[in-house]
Coordinates of C-alpha atoms in Angstrom, one line a residue:
M1 CA -24.9 -13.0 29.1
A2 CA -22.8 -13.7 26.2
S3 CA -18.9 -13.9 26.9
T4 CA -17.0 -10.7 26.0
Y5 CA -14.5 -13.1 24.0
A6 CA -16.8 -15.6 22.8
F7 CA -15.3 -17.1 19.5
K8 CA -17.4 -16.9 16.3
P9 CA -16.0 -18.4 13.1
V10 CA -16.6 -14.9 11.4
V11 CA -17.2 -11.5 12.9
H12 CA -17.7 -7.7 11.7
L13 CA -14.7 -5.5 12.2
K14 CA -14.9 -1.7 12.6
C15 CA -11.8 -0.3 11.2
D16 CA -9.8 3.1 11.9
V17 CA -9.2 5.7 9.4
Q18 CA -6.1 7.5 9.1
Q19 CA -6.4 11.2 8.0
Y20 CA -3.1 12.0 6.6
A21 CA -2.5 15.1 4.6
W22 CA -2.0 13.3 1.4
G23 CA -5.2 11.5 1.5
K24 CA -8.2 12.6 -0.9
V25 CA -10.7 15.0 0.5
G26 CA -14.1 14.2 1.6
Q27 CA -16.3 11.7 -0.5
A28 CA -13.7 11.8 -3.1
S29 CA -12.0 9.4 -1.1
Q30 CA -12.5 5.6 -1.5
V31 CA -11.5 5.4 2.2
A32 CA -14.3 7.8 3.2
Q33 CA -16.6 6.0 0.9
L34 CA -16.3 2.5 2.1
R35 CA -16.1 3.5 6.0
M36 CA -19.5 5.3 5.4
S37 CA -21.0 2.4 3.4
S38 CA -20.5 0.2 6.5
Q39 CA -22.4 2.5 8.7
S40 CA -25.7 0.7 8.6
E41 CA -24.0 -2.4 9.5
H42 CA -22.1 -0.9 12.4
A43 CA -25.3 0.8 13.7
K44 CA -27.1 -2.6 14.2
F45 CA -24.6 -3.3 16.9
G46 CA -24.8 0.2 18.5
S47 CA -21.6 1.6 17.1
A48 CA -21.3 5.4 17.0
A49 CA -22.0 7.1 13.7
F50 CA -19.1 8.0 11.3
E51 CA -19.5 11.3 9.6
V52 CA -17.4 12.5 6.5
D53 CA -16.1 16.0 6.5
D54 CA -15.8 17.3 3.0
T55 CA -13.0 19.5 4.0
K56 CA -10.8 16.8 5.5
P57 CA -8.6 14.0 4.0
Y58 CA -9.3 10.4 4.4
A59 CA -6.0 8.6 3.5
E60 CA -6.0 5.0 5.0
L61 CA -8.5 2.4 6.2
W62 CA -6.5 0.1 8.4
M63 CA -8.0 -3.5 8.7
G64 CA -6.0 -5.6 11.4
S65 CA -4.6 -5.7 14.7
H66 CA -1.5 -3.5 14.5
P67 CA -1.4 -1.4 17.9
K68 CA -1.2 1.9 16.1
A69 CA -4.7 1.4 14.9
P70 CA -6.4 -1.9 15.7
A71 CA -9.8 -2.7 14.5
T72 CA -12.9 -3.6 16.8
V73 CA -14.9 -6.6 16.8
L74 CA -18.7 -6.0 16.6
G75 CA -21.6 -8.4 16.9
P76 CA -24.8 -9.2 19.1
Q77 CA -22.8 -12.0 20.6
F78 CA -20.5 -9.7 22.4
T79 CA -21.3 -7.6 25.4
A80 CA -19.5 -4.6 24.1
E81 CA -17.4 -3.4 21.4
V82 CA -14.2 -5.7 21.7
P83 CA -10.6 -4.6 20.5
F84 CA -9.5 -7.1 17.9
I85 CA -6.2 -7.4 19.5
Q86 CA -7.9 -8.7 22.8
Y87 CA -10.2 -10.8 20.9
L88 CA -7.4 -12.6 18.9
D89 CA -5.6 -13.0 22.3
N90 CA -8.5 -14.9 23.9
T91 CA -9.3 -16.9 20.8
V92 CA -5.9 -17.5 19.4
T93 CA -6.2 -21.2 18.6
Q94 CA -9.4 -21.1 17.0
S95 CA -9.1 -18.0 15.2
L96 CA -5.6 -18.2 13.9
G97 CA -5.1 -22.0 13.9
D98 CA -2.2 -24.0 15.7
A99 CA 0.3 -23.5 13.0
I100 CA -0.1 -19.5 12.5
A101 CA -0.4 -19.3 16.1
K102 CA 3.0 -20.9 16.6
E103 CA 4.6 -19.2 13.6
Y104 CA 3.7 -15.8 14.3
D105 CA 3.7 -15.8 18.2
G106 CA -0.1 -15.6 18.7
K107 CA -0.4 -12.6 16.3
L108 CA -2.1 -11.8 13.0
P109 CA 0.9 -11.5 10.7
F110 CA -0.5 -9.1 8.0
L111 CA -2.0 -5.5 8.1
F112 CA -4.7 -4.7 5.2
K113 CA -5.6 -1.4 4.0
V114 CA -7.1 0.8 1.7
L115 CA -5.4 3.9 0.5
S116 CA -6.9 7.1 -1.1
I117 CA -4.0 9.2 -2.6
N118 CA -4.3 12.8 -3.6
K119 CA -0.7 14.0 -2.9
A120 CA 2.2 11.9 -3.5
L121 CA 3.7 9.9 -0.6
S122 CA 7.2 9.9 0.2
I123 CA 10.5 8.4 -1.5
Q124 CA 10.8 5.3 0.6
A125 CA 11.7 1.9 1.0
H126 CA 11.2 -0.9 3.8
P127 CA 14.3 -2.7 5.5
T128 CA 14.7 -6.5 5.4
K129 CA 13.8 -8.2 8.8
D130 CA 17.3 -8.3 10.3
H131 CA 17.7 -4.6 9.3
A132 CA 14.4 -3.5 10.8
K133 CA 15.5 -4.9 14.1
V134 CA 18.8 -2.8 14.0
L135 CA 16.8 0.1 13.0
H136 CA 14.2 -0.3 15.8
A137 CA 17.1 -1.0 18.5
Q138 CA 18.9 2.3 17.3
A139 CA 15.8 4.6 16.9
P140 CA 12.6 3.1 18.2
D141 CA 10.9 6.6 17.9
K142 CA 11.7 6.6 14.2
Y143 CA 11.3 2.8 13.4
P144 CA 8.6 1.6 15.7
D145 CA 8.5 -2.1 14.4
P146 CA 11.3 -4.7 14.8
N147 CA 9.8 -6.1 11.7
H148 CA 10.1 -6.1 8.0
K149 CA 7.3 -4.4 5.8
P150 CA 7.0 -6.3 2.3
E151 CA 3.9 -4.9 0.6
M152 CA 1.6 -5.1 -2.2
A153 CA -0.8 -2.6 -3.8
I154 CA -3.8 -3.5 -6.2
A155 CA -5.2 -0.8 -7.8
L156 CA -9.0 0.1 -7.2
T157 CA -9.1 3.0 -9.4
P158 CA -6.4 4.3 -12.1
F159 CA -3.4 4.4 -9.6
E160 CA 0.0 6.0 -10.3
A161 CA 3.3 5.0 -8.7
M162 CA 7.0 5.1 -8.8
C163 CA 8.7 1.7 -8.3
G164 CA 12.1 0.4 -8.8
F165 CA 15.0 1.9 -10.8
R166 CA 14.4 2.4 -14.4
E167 CA 16.6 0.6 -17.0
A168 CA 19.8 2.1 -17.6
K169 CA 19.3 3.5 -21.0
D170 CA 16.4 5.5 -19.9
I171 CA 18.5 7.1 -17.0
I172 CA 21.4 7.7 -19.5
G173 CA 18.9 9.5 -21.7
F174 CA 17.6 11.8 -19.1
F175 CA 21.3 12.7 -18.1
Q176 CA 22.0 13.7 -21.5
D177 CA 18.5 15.6 -22.1
V178 CA 17.8 17.1 -18.7
P179 CA 20.8 19.5 -17.7
E180 CA 19.3 20.5 -14.5
L181 CA 19.3 16.8 -13.4
K182 CA 22.9 16.5 -14.2
A183 CA 23.8 19.7 -12.2
V184 CA 22.4 18.3 -9.0
V185 CA 23.7 14.9 -9.6
G186 CA 27.2 16.0 -10.7
D187 CA 29.1 15.7 -13.8
A188 CA 31.6 13.2 -12.6
V189 CA 29.0 10.5 -11.3
C190 CA 26.9 11.0 -14.2
D191 CA 29.7 10.5 -16.8
A192 CA 30.9 7.4 -14.9
F193 CA 27.4 6.1 -14.9
C194 CA 27.1 6.6 -18.7
S195 CA 30.2 4.9 -19.4
D196 CA 29.6 1.9 -17.0
P197 CA 26.0 1.8 -15.9
S198 CA 26.6 -0.6 -13.1
E199 CA 24.5 -0.7 -10.0
A200 CA 27.5 0.7 -7.9
A201 CA 27.7 3.6 -10.2
L202 CA 23.9 4.1 -10.0
K203 CA 24.2 4.1 -6.0
N204 CA 26.7 7.0 -6.5
C205 CA 24.2 9.0 -8.7
F206 CA 21.5 8.4 -6.7
A207 CA 23.2 9.3 -3.3
A208 CA 24.7 12.4 -4.9
L209 CA 21.2 13.5 -5.8
M210 CA 19.8 12.8 -2.4
H211 CA 22.8 14.6 -0.7
C212 CA 22.8 17.6 -2.9
D213 CA 22.9 21.0 -1.0
D214 CA 19.3 22.0 -0.4
E215 CA 19.7 25.4 -2.0
V216 CA 21.1 24.0 -5.4
V217 CA 18.1 21.7 -5.6
R218 CA 15.7 24.4 -5.1
Q219 CA 17.5 26.5 -7.8
R220 CA 17.8 23.6 -10.4
L221 CA 14.1 22.7 -9.8
S222 CA 12.9 26.2 -10.1
E223 CA 14.9 26.7 -13.5
L224 CA 13.7 23.1 -14.7
V225 CA 10.0 23.9 -14.0
S226 CA 10.2 27.1 -15.4
R227 CA 11.8 25.5 -18.8
L228 CA 9.1 22.8 -18.7
E229 CA 6.2 25.1 -18.4
T230 CA 7.6 27.1 -21.2
M231 CA 7.8 24.0 -23.3
R232 CA 4.2 23.2 -22.5
K233 CA 2.9 26.6 -23.4
D234 CA 4.8 26.6 -26.7
G235 CA 4.1 22.9 -27.7
G236 CA 0.6 22.2 -25.8
S237 CA -0.1 19.9 -23.0
F238 CA 2.3 17.2 -22.2
S239 CA 1.6 13.8 -24.0
A240 CA 1.2 10.5 -21.9
D241 CA 2.7 8.7 -24.8
D242 CA 6.0 10.5 -24.5
E243 CA 8.1 9.1 -21.7
A244 CA 10.0 12.5 -21.3
R245 CA 6.8 14.5 -21.3
C246 CA 5.0 12.1 -19.0
C247 CA 7.9 12.8 -16.4
A248 CA 7.9 16.5 -17.0
S249 CA 4.4 16.6 -16.3
L250 CA 4.6 14.4 -13.1
L251 CA 7.7 16.4 -12.0
V252 CA 5.8 19.7 -12.3
R253 CA 2.8 18.3 -10.3
T254 CA 5.0 16.9 -7.7
H255 CA 6.8 20.3 -7.6
Q256 CA 3.5 21.9 -6.9
Q257 CA 2.9 19.6 -3.9
F258 CA 6.7 19.8 -2.7
P259 CA 8.2 22.7 -3.8
G260 CA 12.0 22.7 -3.9
D261 CA 12.0 19.0 -2.7
V262 CA 14.8 16.8 -4.1
G263 CA 12.3 13.9 -4.4
C264 CA 11.0 15.8 -7.4
F265 CA 14.1 14.5 -9.3
A266 CA 13.1 10.8 -8.6
V267 CA 11.0 10.9 -11.6
Y268 CA 14.0 10.4 -13.7
F269 CA 15.5 7.5 -11.7
L270 CA 12.3 5.5 -11.0
N271 CA 9.8 3.7 -13.0
V272 CA 6.6 5.5 -13.4
I273 CA 3.9 2.9 -13.5
N274 CA 0.1 3.5 -14.2
L275 CA -1.9 0.6 -12.9
Q276 CA -5.7 -0.1 -14.2
P277 CA -8.0 -1.7 -11.5
G278 CA -6.9 -5.2 -10.7
E279 CA -3.3 -4.5 -11.6
A280 CA -0.8 -4.8 -8.9
I281 CA 3.0 -4.3 -7.7
F282 CA 4.7 -5.8 -5.2
L283 CA 7.5 -4.1 -3.1
G284 CA 10.1 -6.4 -1.4
P285 CA 12.7 -5.2 0.8
N286 CA 14.8 -2.2 -0.2
I287 CA 12.7 -1.5 -3.3
P288 CA 12.5 2.3 -3.7
H289 CA 8.9 3.5 -4.5
A290 CA 6.3 6.3 -4.0
Y291 CA 2.7 6.3 -4.4
M292 CA 1.6 9.3 -6.6
S293 CA -2.2 9.2 -7.0
G294 CA -5.2 6.9 -7.0
D295 CA -6.9 4.4 -4.8
C296 CA -5.6 0.8 -4.0
V297 CA -5.9 -2.0 -1.5
E298 CA -2.5 -2.8 0.1
C299 CA -1.4 -5.6 2.1
M300 CA 1.7 -6.0 4.0
A301 CA 3.5 -7.7 6.8
C302 CA 2.3 -6.3 10.2
S303 CA 4.5 -3.3 10.4
D304 CA 4.8 0.4 10.3
N305 CA 8.6 0.8 9.4
V306 CA 9.4 3.1 6.4
V307 CA 12.9 4.7 5.5
R308 CA 12.4 8.1 3.8
A309 CA 14.2 10.6 1.8
G310 CA 12.1 13.1 0.2
L311 CA 8.5 14.2 -0.7
T312 CA 7.7 14.3 3.0
P313 CA 7.8 16.7 5.9
K314 CA 8.3 13.5 8.1
F315 CA 11.8 12.4 9.2
K316 CA 14.1 11.8 6.4
D317 CA 16.8 9.0 6.7
K318 CA 18.9 9.9 3.4
A319 CA 22.1 8.0 4.4
T320 CA 20.3 4.9 5.5
L321 CA 17.9 4.8 2.4
C322 CA 20.7 5.2 -0.1
D323 CA 22.8 2.7 1.6
M324 CA 20.1 0.0 1.8
L325 CA 18.3 0.3 -1.7
D326 CA 18.2 -2.4 -4.2
Y327 CA 20.0 -0.8 -7.3
T328 CA 18.6 -3.3 -9.8
M329 CA 17.6 -1.7 -13.1
S330 CA 14.6 -3.1 -14.5
S331 CA 11.8 -2.2 -17.1
R332 CA 8.2 -0.8 -15.9
D333 CA 6.4 -3.8 -17.0
S334 CA 8.7 -6.1 -15.1
R335 CA 7.4 -4.3 -11.8
I336 CA 3.7 -5.4 -12.5
F337 CA 2.9 -8.1 -10.2
R338 CA 0.8 -11.0 -12.2
W339 CA -2.3 -12.5 -10.5
H340 CA -3.1 -16.1 -11.2
G341 CA -6.3 -18.3 -11.2
D342 CA -7.6 -20.4 -8.5
D343 CA -8.5 -24.1 -8.9
S344 CA -11.9 -23.6 -7.3
G345 CA -13.2 -21.6 -9.7
P346 CA -13.1 -18.6 -12.2
E347 CA -14.6 -16.3 -9.7
Y348 CA -11.1 -16.0 -8.0
R349 CA -7.9 -14.1 -8.9
V350 CA -5.0 -14.8 -6.6
Y351 CA -2.1 -12.3 -5.9
D352 CA 0.4 -14.6 -4.3
P353 CA 3.7 -12.7 -3.4
P354 CA 7.1 -14.4 -2.3
V355 CA 6.4 -13.7 1.3
P356 CA 4.7 -16.1 3.9
E357 CA 2.7 -13.5 5.8
F358 CA 0.0 -12.9 3.1
T359 CA -1.8 -13.7 -0.1
V360 CA -4.6 -11.5 -1.5
I361 CA -7.7 -13.0 -3.3
H362 CA -10.0 -11.0 -5.3
G363 CA -13.4 -12.5 -5.5
S364 CA -16.2 -11.7 -8.0
F365 CA -19.6 -13.4 -7.5
A366 CA -22.8 -13.0 -9.6
T367 CA -26.3 -12.8 -7.7
G368 CA -27.2 -16.1 -6.2
E369 CA -26.1 -18.7 -3.8
H370 CA -22.4 -19.5 -3.6
S371 CA -20.1 -21.9 -1.6
M372 CA -17.0 -20.0 -1.0
K373 CA -13.7 -21.5 -0.7
E374 CA -12.4 -22.4 2.7
R375 CA -9.0 -21.0 3.6
N376 CA -6.5 -22.7 5.5
G377 CA -5.7 -19.8 7.6
P378 CA -7.1 -16.8 9.0
S379 CA -8.1 -14.0 7.0
I380 CA -9.8 -10.3 6.5
L381 CA -12.3 -9.9 4.0
L382 CA -13.5 -6.4 2.4
V383 CA -16.4 -6.0 0.5
T384 CA -16.0 -3.5 -2.4
E385 CA -19.1 -3.9 -4.4
G386 CA -22.8 -5.4 -3.7
N387 CA -24.4 -6.9 -0.9
G388 CA -25.8 -10.1 0.6
V389 CA -25.6 -12.4 3.3
L390 CA -22.5 -14.3 4.4
T391 CA -23.1 -17.7 6.7
A392 CA -20.5 -19.5 8.4
G393 CA -21.6 -22.0 11.1
D394 CA -24.2 -20.5 13.5
V395 CA -23.3 -17.1 12.2
E396 CA -25.4 -15.2 9.7
L397 CA -24.0 -11.6 8.7
S398 CA -25.3 -9.1 6.4
V399 CA -22.5 -7.7 4.2
S400 CA -22.4 -4.9 1.5
R401 CA -19.9 -2.4 0.2
G402 CA -17.4 -1.3 3.1
S403 CA -18.2 -4.3 5.0
V404 CA -15.0 -5.8 6.9
L405 CA -14.9 -9.5 8.1
F406 CA -12.5 -11.4 9.9
I407 CA -12.8 -15.1 8.7
A408 CA -11.3 -17.7 11.4
N409 CA -9.0 -20.4 10.2
N410 CA -10.4 -23.4 8.2
V411 CA -14.1 -22.2 8.3
S412 CA -16.6 -23.0 5.7
H413 CA -18.8 -20.3 4.5
R414 CA -21.6 -19.4 2.0
L415 CA -22.5 -16.2 0.3
S416 CA -26.1 -15.4 -0.8
A417 CA -25.6 -12.3 -3.2
E418 CA -28.5 -10.2 -3.6
Q419 CA -26.4 -8.1 -5.9
P420 CA -23.3 -9.0 -7.7
V421 CA -20.5 -9.0 -5.0
Q422 CA -16.7 -8.3 -5.2
F423 CA -14.4 -8.5 -2.5
Y424 CA -10.6 -8.4 -1.6
Q425 CA -9.5 -11.1 1.1
A426 CA -6.2 -11.2 2.7
V427 CA -5.1 -14.6 4.1
C428 CA -1.9 -16.1 5.8
Y429 CA -1.2 -19.7 5.1
P430 CA 1.0 -21.9 7.0
S431 CA 4.6 -22.0 5.8
C432 CA 4.3 -25.7 5.5
A433 CA 1.0 -25.4 3.4

């Protein structure tokens, strides 16, 4: 009988779906589509069927070993479905490699996801590693991980997000043109920022907004939404070419989702970014952000720490968020994270953020036989289009849209693409590499 934890250079993963309320519903969700598409491969290994309920949201697909939703290893070489955490624990040196195993205490250091967003996520940021330890020690029920959470989102479909503070001139313009905004922030701090648009003055403004009395926020938002709707009726639909009208449209939509929530006003402080498929944003520590709509692949350090302050029914820690934020003001374009090529061929795009835990590679291969680049580190690969056969050593696995594979450190593998294949691959390289 095969060993329950027999090492293989590449294995199929069955991954958990999170059904948060903000997710796209039923088959409209890329998460649901990808999970359903992998069904036939899972069935070969006796895995239970996954059924999509067209009345329920499918928000996130978690691909990794985070204890909140760890993947399961599938394959004919195993006596049963094997928890991915246990598989890694029992094959740590072979799977991760000596360097990664030593550097990250035998753990896979990243978490890979797909997100399908129908309703805005919270106004949030992620703490530094040192701050994460403090928050976890103080409130482990609210901050479950003593680890930081730098993350990168790469659009699969047109994707809308807010990220980083706007340039000062834009914020000043909104203070001047949106009286309801100035009313909730306060004349004194607004005027101080307009006179001297420093990061300290911006912090005062944003903190004043977040701590404004709830009833005042509800009243001013109601007045603003009413005024904007009247403008739309008088002047037609909001124009995406006009930043003020674009923000107005987003505010009205967000207010429909979260009536009276102070987070609606964040559209006037944060850059609104519309990504096309393949474009990305990177969110380092303390960068304010919120995902608004669309589908993306997301990679992060293996953590679930989030500090929130609006657009959510979850716990809000306004004081902590306002104190920790990076108040650097920047343009929208500067927030788009640029990929670069790979010396092994034009098939690859590399998204290489300034953190050691992960790099993400996009691969695009035509029909035919291909030798894929060996990665000096463990990786998780998600097939988003096409089908074929992936071979590594003595393992030959059929792959298709929705397949998720764990590929061990330094494994040579080949792809026989029966149809053109596209994939995203998250990998951790040793820090000394």
